[in-house]
mmCIF file of C-alpha atoms in Angstrom:
data_model
loop_
_atom_site.group_PDB
_atom_site.id
_atom_site.type_symbol
_atom_site.label_atom_id
_atom_site.label_comp_id
_atom_site.label_asym_id
_atom_site.label_seq_id
_atom_site.Cartn_x
_atom_site.Cartn_y
_atom_site.Cartn_z
ATOM 1 C CA MET A 63 -7.924 -16.238 -17.988
ATOM 2 C CA SER A 64 -4.298 -16.612 -16.958
ATOM 3 C CA ARG A 65 -2.515 -13.276 -16.647
ATOM 4 C CA VAL A 66 0.992 -12.022 -16.006
ATOM 5 C CA VAL A 67 0.618 -10.155 -12.720
ATOM 6 C CA LEU A 68 3.444 -8.003 -11.392
ATOM 7 C CA THR A 69 3.402 -7.234 -7.657
ATOM 8 C CA THR A 70 5.774 -4.695 -6.119
ATOM 9 C CA GLY A 71 7.090 -4.801 -2.568
ATOM 10 C CA ALA A 72 6.666 -8.571 -2.370
ATOM 11 C CA ASN A 73 9.311 -9.399 0.220
ATOM 12 C CA SER A 74 6.852 -9.426 3.131
ATOM 13 C CA GLY A 75 3.358 -8.594 4.312
ATOM 14 C CA ILE A 76 0.619 -7.959 1.786
ATOM 15 C CA GLY A 77 2.941 -8.063 -1.233
ATOM 16 C CA LEU A 78 4.299 -11.494 -0.331
ATOM 17 C CA ALA A 79 0.806 -12.843 0.310
ATOM 18 C CA VAL A 80 -0.404 -11.434 -3.033
ATOM 19 C CA ALA A 81 2.497 -12.949 -4.974
ATOM 20 C CA VAL A 82 1.730 -16.386 -3.535
ATOM 21 C CA GLU A 83 -2.054 -16.136 -3.929
ATOM 22 C CA ILE A 84 -1.770 -14.958 -7.535
ATOM 23 C CA ALA A 85 0.428 -17.959 -8.368
ATOM 24 C CA ARG A 86 -1.930 -20.285 -6.507
ATOM 25 C CA ARG A 87 -4.781 -19.117 -8.746
ATOM 26 C CA GLY A 88 -2.911 -20.096 -11.887
ATOM 27 C CA HIS A 89 -1.538 -16.749 -12.998
ATOM 28 C CA THR A 90 2.081 -15.994 -13.801
ATOM 29 C CA SER A 91 3.164 -14.204 -10.651
ATOM 30 C CA VAL A 92 6.058 -11.773 -11.027
ATOM 31 C CA ALA A 93 7.135 -10.435 -7.654
ATOM 32 C CA THR A 94 9.572 -7.576 -7.175
ATOM 33 C CA VAL A 95 11.970 -7.051 -4.288
ATOM 34 C CA ARG A 96 14.803 -4.592 -3.805
ATOM 35 C CA ASN A 97 17.791 -6.893 -3.314
ATOM 36 C CA GLU A 98 19.091 -10.446 -3.609
ATOM 37 C CA ALA A 99 18.695 -11.252 0.089
ATOM 38 C CA ARG A 100 14.984 -10.524 -0.074
ATOM 39 C CA ALA A 101 14.742 -12.468 -3.329
ATOM 40 C CA ILE A 102 16.129 -15.547 -1.561
ATOM 41 C CA ASP A 103 13.603 -15.171 1.268
ATOM 42 C CA LEU A 104 10.759 -14.812 -1.233
ATOM 43 C CA LYS A 105 11.884 -17.853 -3.199
ATOM 44 C CA GLU A 106 11.988 -19.960 -0.026
ATOM 45 C CA HIS A 107 8.532 -18.773 1.015
ATOM 46 C CA ALA A 108 7.063 -19.528 -2.400
ATOM 47 C CA HIS A 109 8.646 -22.986 -2.360
ATOM 48 C CA ALA A 110 7.176 -23.671 1.087
ATOM 49 C CA ALA A 111 3.770 -22.604 -0.248
ATOM 50 C CA GLY A 112 4.113 -24.970 -3.193
ATOM 51 C CA VAL A 113 3.941 -22.321 -5.918
ATOM 52 C CA ASP A 114 6.260 -20.870 -8.545
ATOM 53 C CA VAL A 115 6.930 -17.136 -8.426
ATOM 54 C CA ASP A 116 9.125 -15.244 -10.869
ATOM 55 C CA ILE A 117 11.276 -12.716 -9.042
ATOM 56 C CA ALA A 118 12.558 -9.380 -10.359
ATOM 57 C CA LEU A 119 14.843 -6.947 -8.585
ATOM 58 C CA LEU A 120 13.312 -3.498 -8.472
ATOM 59 C CA ASP A 121 13.650 -0.319 -6.481
ATOM 60 C CA VAL A 122 10.397 1.401 -7.433
ATOM 61 C CA THR A 123 11.989 4.830 -6.948
ATOM 62 C CA ASP A 124 14.476 4.062 -9.758
ATOM 63 C CA ALA A 125 12.809 5.128 -13.013
ATOM 64 C CA ASP A 126 15.244 3.194 -15.215
ATOM 65 C CA GLN A 127 14.685 -0.030 -13.287
ATOM 66 C CA CYS A 128 10.926 0.445 -13.540
ATOM 67 C CA GLU A 129 11.173 0.782 -17.306
ATOM 68 C CA GLU A 130 13.382 -2.306 -17.597
ATOM 69 C CA VAL A 131 11.101 -4.505 -15.474
ATOM 70 C CA ILE A 132 7.933 -3.485 -17.324
ATOM 71 C CA ALA A 133 9.626 -4.038 -20.686
ATOM 72 C CA ALA A 134 10.932 -7.449 -19.622
ATOM 73 C CA HIS A 135 7.646 -8.819 -18.239
ATOM 74 C CA GLN A 136 4.950 -6.798 -20.052
ATOM 75 C CA PRO A 137 2.362 -7.476 -17.325
ATOM 76 C CA ASP A 138 -1.339 -7.820 -17.940
ATOM 77 C CA ALA A 139 -1.910 -6.580 -14.396
ATOM 78 C CA ILE A 140 0.070 -4.585 -11.848
ATOM 79 C CA VAL A 141 -0.380 -4.626 -8.087
ATOM 80 C CA ASN A 142 1.312 -1.480 -6.763
ATOM 81 C CA ASN A 143 1.991 -2.464 -3.183
ATOM 82 C CA ALA A 144 5.511 -1.235 -2.355
ATOM 83 C CA GLY A 145 5.555 1.137 0.588
ATOM 84 C CA PHE A 146 6.641 1.782 4.133
ATOM 85 C CA GLY A 147 5.214 3.311 7.265
ATOM 86 C CA LEU A 148 6.336 6.615 8.728
ATOM 87 C CA THR A 149 4.899 7.485 12.123
ATOM 88 C CA ALA A 150 6.047 11.015 12.814
ATOM 89 C CA PRO A 151 4.629 14.458 13.556
ATOM 90 C CA MET A 152 4.550 16.724 10.523
ATOM 91 C CA GLU A 153 7.031 19.193 12.030
ATOM 92 C CA ALA A 154 9.652 16.457 12.465
ATOM 93 C CA VAL A 155 9.772 15.139 8.905
ATOM 94 C CA SER A 156 12.554 16.454 6.692
ATOM 95 C CA ASP A 157 12.098 17.331 3.047
ATOM 96 C CA ASP A 158 14.158 14.280 2.061
ATOM 97 C CA ASP A 159 11.965 11.919 4.097
ATOM 98 C CA ALA A 160 8.804 13.506 2.717
ATOM 99 C CA ARG A 161 10.069 13.102 -0.848
ATOM 100 C CA ARG A 162 10.953 9.458 -0.197
ATOM 101 C CA VAL A 163 7.423 8.767 1.046
ATOM 102 C CA LEU A 164 5.796 10.459 -1.933
ATOM 103 C CA GLU A 165 8.208 8.964 -4.466
ATOM 104 C CA THR A 166 7.639 5.424 -3.171
ATOM 105 C CA MET A 167 3.890 5.437 -2.624
ATOM 106 C CA LEU A 168 2.567 8.011 -5.091
ATOM 107 C CA VAL A 169 4.967 8.738 -7.940
ATOM 108 C CA ALA A 170 6.239 5.162 -8.398
ATOM 109 C CA PRO A 171 2.811 3.470 -8.692
ATOM 110 C CA MET A 172 1.698 5.957 -11.321
ATOM 111 C CA ARG A 173 5.015 5.627 -13.158
ATOM 112 C CA LEU A 174 4.633 1.845 -13.364
ATOM 113 C CA ALA A 175 1.034 2.241 -14.530
ATOM 114 C CA ARG A 176 2.119 4.754 -17.171
ATOM 115 C CA LEU A 177 4.787 2.379 -18.473
ATOM 116 C CA ALA A 178 2.428 -0.596 -18.637
ATOM 117 C CA ILE A 179 -0.610 1.108 -20.172
ATOM 118 C CA PRO A 180 0.559 1.109 -23.830
ATOM 119 C CA THR A 181 0.957 -2.683 -23.846
ATOM 120 C CA MET A 182 -2.313 -3.175 -21.961
ATOM 121 C CA ARG A 183 -4.082 -0.910 -24.452
ATOM 122 C CA ALA A 184 -2.645 -2.838 -27.400
ATOM 123 C CA ARG A 185 -3.928 -6.082 -25.880
ATOM 124 C CA GLY A 186 -7.376 -4.655 -25.344
ATOM 125 C CA GLY A 187 -7.310 -4.459 -21.555
ATOM 126 C CA GLY A 188 -5.466 -4.746 -18.271
ATOM 127 C CA ARG A 189 -5.733 -4.398 -14.526
ATOM 128 C CA ILE A 190 -4.054 -1.829 -12.276
ATOM 129 C CA VAL A 191 -4.496 -2.394 -8.551
ATOM 130 C CA ASN A 192 -3.172 0.344 -6.290
ATOM 131 C CA VAL A 193 -2.840 -0.679 -2.671
ATOM 132 C CA SER A 194 -3.902 2.366 -0.710
ATOM 133 C CA SER A 195 -5.172 2.380 2.872
ATOM 134 C CA ILE A 196 -8.216 3.524 4.754
ATOM 135 C CA LEU A 197 -5.823 6.334 5.734
ATOM 136 C CA GLY A 198 -6.201 7.442 2.136
ATOM 137 C CA ARG A 199 -9.779 8.341 3.061
ATOM 138 C CA VAL A 200 -9.464 9.455 6.697
ATOM 139 C CA THR A 201 -6.700 11.089 8.732
ATOM 140 C CA MET A 202 -5.166 10.861 12.160
ATOM 141 C CA PRO A 203 -2.140 12.414 13.865
ATOM 142 C CA LEU A 204 1.447 11.136 13.522
ATOM 143 C CA THR A 205 0.918 9.689 10.045
ATOM 144 C CA GLY A 206 0.540 12.865 8.023
ATOM 145 C CA TRP A 207 3.038 12.208 5.229
ATOM 146 C CA TYR A 208 1.959 8.573 4.844
ATOM 147 C CA GLN A 209 -1.613 9.808 4.567
ATOM 148 C CA ALA A 210 -0.573 12.494 2.091
ATOM 149 C CA ALA A 211 0.871 9.805 -0.180
ATOM 150 C CA LYS A 212 -2.226 7.630 0.109
ATOM 151 C CA HIS A 213 -4.661 10.528 -0.380
ATOM 152 C CA GLY A 214 -2.677 11.490 -3.463
ATOM 153 C CA LEU A 215 -2.723 7.913 -4.743
ATOM 154 C CA GLU A 216 -6.496 7.875 -4.359
ATOM 155 C CA ALA A 217 -6.903 11.085 -6.371
ATOM 156 C CA ALA A 218 -4.496 10.015 -9.107
ATOM 157 C CA SER A 219 -6.143 6.594 -9.352
ATOM 158 C CA ASP A 220 -9.603 8.140 -9.660
ATOM 159 C CA ALA A 221 -8.396 10.288 -12.559
ATOM 160 C CA LEU A 222 -6.545 7.420 -14.244
ATOM 161 C CA ARG A 223 -9.517 5.077 -13.948
ATOM 162 C CA VAL A 224 -11.707 7.370 -16.037
ATOM 163 C CA GLU A 225 -8.956 8.115 -18.548
ATOM 164 C CA VAL A 226 -8.210 4.472 -19.457
ATOM 165 C CA ALA A 227 -11.653 2.888 -19.050
ATOM 166 C CA ARG A 228 -12.343 3.138 -22.798
ATOM 167 C CA ASP A 229 -9.276 0.951 -23.401
ATOM 168 C CA GLY A 230 -10.611 -1.870 -21.233
ATOM 169 C CA ILE A 231 -8.139 -1.093 -18.444
ATOM 170 C CA SER A 232 -9.529 -1.129 -14.918
ATOM 171 C CA VAL A 233 -8.013 0.791 -11.998
ATOM 172 C CA THR A 234 -8.927 -0.378 -8.508
ATOM 173 C CA LEU A 235 -8.003 1.053 -5.118
ATOM 174 C CA VAL A 236 -7.686 -1.517 -2.335
ATOM 175 C CA GLU A 237 -8.037 0.137 1.072
ATOM 176 C CA PRO A 238 -7.023 -2.054 4.015
ATOM 177 C CA GLY A 239 -7.518 -0.999 7.579
ATOM 178 C CA PHE A 240 -4.823 -1.936 10.055
ATOM 179 C CA VAL A 241 -3.085 -5.122 8.957
ATOM 180 C CA ARG A 242 -0.701 -7.286 10.950
ATOM 181 C CA THR A 243 2.464 -6.486 8.983
ATOM 182 C CA SER A 244 5.974 -5.232 9.672
ATOM 183 C CA LEU A 245 4.782 -1.686 8.914
ATOM 184 C CA LEU A 246 3.285 -1.580 12.401
ATOM 185 C CA ASP A 247 6.536 -2.774 13.967
ATOM 186 C CA ARG A 248 8.352 0.291 12.603
ATOM 187 C CA MET A 249 6.362 2.469 14.963
ATOM 188 C CA ASP A 250 8.720 1.754 17.883
ATOM 189 C CA ASP A 251 11.715 2.790 15.791
ATOM 190 C CA ASP A 252 9.956 5.972 14.686
ATOM 191 C CA ALA A 253 8.985 6.761 18.282
ATOM 192 C CA GLN A 254 12.650 6.657 19.299
ATOM 193 C CA ARG A 255 13.804 8.575 16.229
ATOM 194 C CA PHE A 256 11.377 11.446 16.765
ATOM 195 C CA ALA A 257 11.127 11.305 20.582
ATOM 196 C CA HIS A 258 12.784 14.689 21.113
ATOM 197 C CA HIS A 259 9.884 16.512 19.454
ATOM 198 C CA GLY A 260 7.597 16.184 22.486
ATOM 199 C CA TYR A 261 5.055 13.654 21.218
ATOM 200 C CA ASP A 262 5.933 10.826 23.616
ATOM 201 C CA ARG A 263 2.446 10.574 25.111
ATOM 202 C CA ALA A 264 0.843 10.400 21.677
ATOM 203 C CA TYR A 265 3.225 7.613 20.651
ATOM 204 C CA GLU A 266 2.521 5.708 23.867
ATOM 205 C CA ARG A 267 -1.243 5.925 23.413
ATOM 206 C CA ALA A 268 -1.030 4.946 19.757
ATOM 207 C CA ALA A 269 1.142 1.934 20.599
ATOM 208 C CA ARG A 270 -1.252 0.883 23.360
ATOM 209 C CA ALA A 271 -4.249 1.169 21.051
ATOM 210 C CA LEU A 272 -2.571 -0.840 18.318
ATOM 211 C CA GLY A 273 -1.568 -3.498 20.824
ATOM 212 C CA LEU A 274 -5.157 -3.887 21.976
ATOM 213 C CA ALA A 275 -6.436 -3.919 18.394
ATOM 214 C CA ARG A 276 -3.876 -6.386 16.981
ATOM 215 C CA PRO A 277 -5.995 -9.526 17.605
ATOM 216 C CA PHE A 278 -8.798 -7.957 15.556
ATOM 217 C CA MET A 279 -6.660 -6.710 12.670
ATOM 218 C CA SER A 280 -6.834 -8.168 9.191
ATOM 219 C CA THR A 281 -4.043 -10.405 7.953
ATOM 220 C CA PRO A 282 -1.948 -10.000 4.804
ATOM 221 C CA GLU A 283 -3.780 -13.026 3.444
ATOM 222 C CA ASP A 284 -7.124 -11.237 3.870
ATOM 223 C CA ALA A 285 -5.878 -8.372 1.718
ATOM 224 C CA ALA A 286 -4.292 -10.759 -0.783
ATOM 225 C CA GLY A 287 -7.602 -12.539 -1.261
ATOM 226 C CA VAL A 288 -9.354 -9.257 -2.039
ATOM 227 C CA ILE A 289 -6.626 -8.222 -4.479
ATOM 228 C CA ALA A 290 -6.629 -11.594 -6.250
ATOM 229 C CA ASN A 291 -10.411 -11.342 -6.583
ATOM 230 C CA VAL A 292 -9.950 -7.981 -8.318
ATOM 231 C CA ILE A 293 -7.535 -9.584 -10.773
ATOM 232 C CA ASP A 294 -10.036 -12.378 -11.478
ATOM 233 C CA ALA A 295 -13.211 -10.266 -11.534
ATOM 234 C CA ARG A 296 -15.115 -9.774 -14.763
ATOM 235 C CA ALA A 297 -15.886 -6.177 -13.783
ATOM 236 C CA PRO A 298 -13.571 -4.987 -10.953
ATOM 237 C CA LYS A 299 -14.860 -2.431 -8.472
ATOM 238 C CA ALA A 300 -13.309 1.012 -8.214
ATOM 239 C CA ARG A 301 -12.667 0.546 -4.487
ATOM 240 C CA CYS A 302 -12.417 -2.408 -2.128
ATOM 241 C CA THR A 303 -11.996 -2.001 1.631
ATOM 242 C CA VAL A 304 -10.372 -4.710 3.733
ATOM 243 C CA GLY A 305 -11.273 -5.236 7.371
ATOM 244 C CA LEU A 306 -14.090 -4.212 9.696
ATOM 245 C CA ASP A 307 -12.136 -1.195 10.924
ATOM 246 C CA ALA A 308 -11.739 0.114 7.375
ATOM 247 C CA ARG A 309 -15.436 -0.263 6.657
ATOM 248 C CA TRP A 310 -16.374 1.392 9.967
ATOM 249 C CA LEU A 311 -14.032 4.353 9.460
ATOM 250 C CA ASP A 312 -15.243 4.807 5.897
ATOM 251 C CA ALA A 313 -18.890 4.769 6.953
ATOM 252 C CA THR A 314 -18.528 7.150 9.898
ATOM 253 C CA ASN A 315 -15.898 9.590 8.634
ATOM 254 C CA GLY A 316 -18.323 12.235 7.415
ATOM 255 C CA LEU A 317 -20.849 11.955 10.231
ATOM 256 C CA VAL A 318 -18.987 13.986 12.866
ATOM 257 C CA PRO A 319 -18.215 17.701 12.371
ATOM 258 C CA THR A 320 -14.526 18.423 11.862
ATOM 259 C CA GLY A 321 -14.145 20.467 15.042
ATOM 260 C CA VAL A 322 -15.725 17.727 17.169
ATOM 261 C CA ARG A 323 -13.663 15.039 15.482
ATOM 262 C CA ASP A 324 -10.462 17.020 16.054
ATOM 263 C CA ARG A 325 -11.290 17.454 19.729
ATOM 264 C CA LEU A 326 -12.052 13.778 20.209
ATOM 265 C CA THR A 327 -8.833 12.838 18.425
ATOM 266 C CA ARG A 328 -6.778 15.179 20.590
ATOM 267 C CA VAL A 329 -8.298 13.768 23.787
ATOM 268 C CA GLY A 330 -7.782 10.177 22.638
ATOM 269 C CA SER A 331 -4.208 10.718 21.534
ATOM 270 C CA GLY A 332 -3.103 12.972 24.363
ATOM 271 C CA LEU A 333 -2.358 15.985 22.179
#
């Protein structure tokens, strides 16, 4: 069945790969970006991939824009992917930055779902795919507010899934591990921005670990394939992990006592 699939945050990384893969599979792919410059880049990428992608301008933190885009496209499926990384100690994050994280990666996905559900219900079904992270299931230092948003998205999605199941609407959490995207590149900028808080060694160790792990990380295309499979599935799963690291962290998270895990994390990260 061909569907209208709206993907947020489609200018790069997972969102871009999803927008292209959805179109490649014969669906109407509506991809959102925040400004015209990113729209041009997306259009060029889609052309190079040999697919047609409809582009909509959307800042997911703007409630009016969200309402306009949903009304204009009336999607059968939404892929809530828009987000950004914030690598910072909890004590260094301002209220404004914390709100921006939560508004982008928790409030906005649920707002878009809320706006789309009435039309999905009237049609007898729909798909909502919320791109979380394995950091929505486990935690580590320097990513506390990002994790807070993803943990919250997991809880809200679990509640929503049960609430709309009777209407034929599925809600799936996709939980990638570390993916080779621009989100990882922001870590250097964050390290400089928050350097005066005394976490230099932790930043250095985290950067070294990510550098060593990069060859083994999943790609945006890996995640896009999983997400497109959810859109196409007859009975989508509630959760889908992406990457060996995500599956390993998920399987081992509850096996080590919290105190031991904290100690190991502190030793590994130099805290």
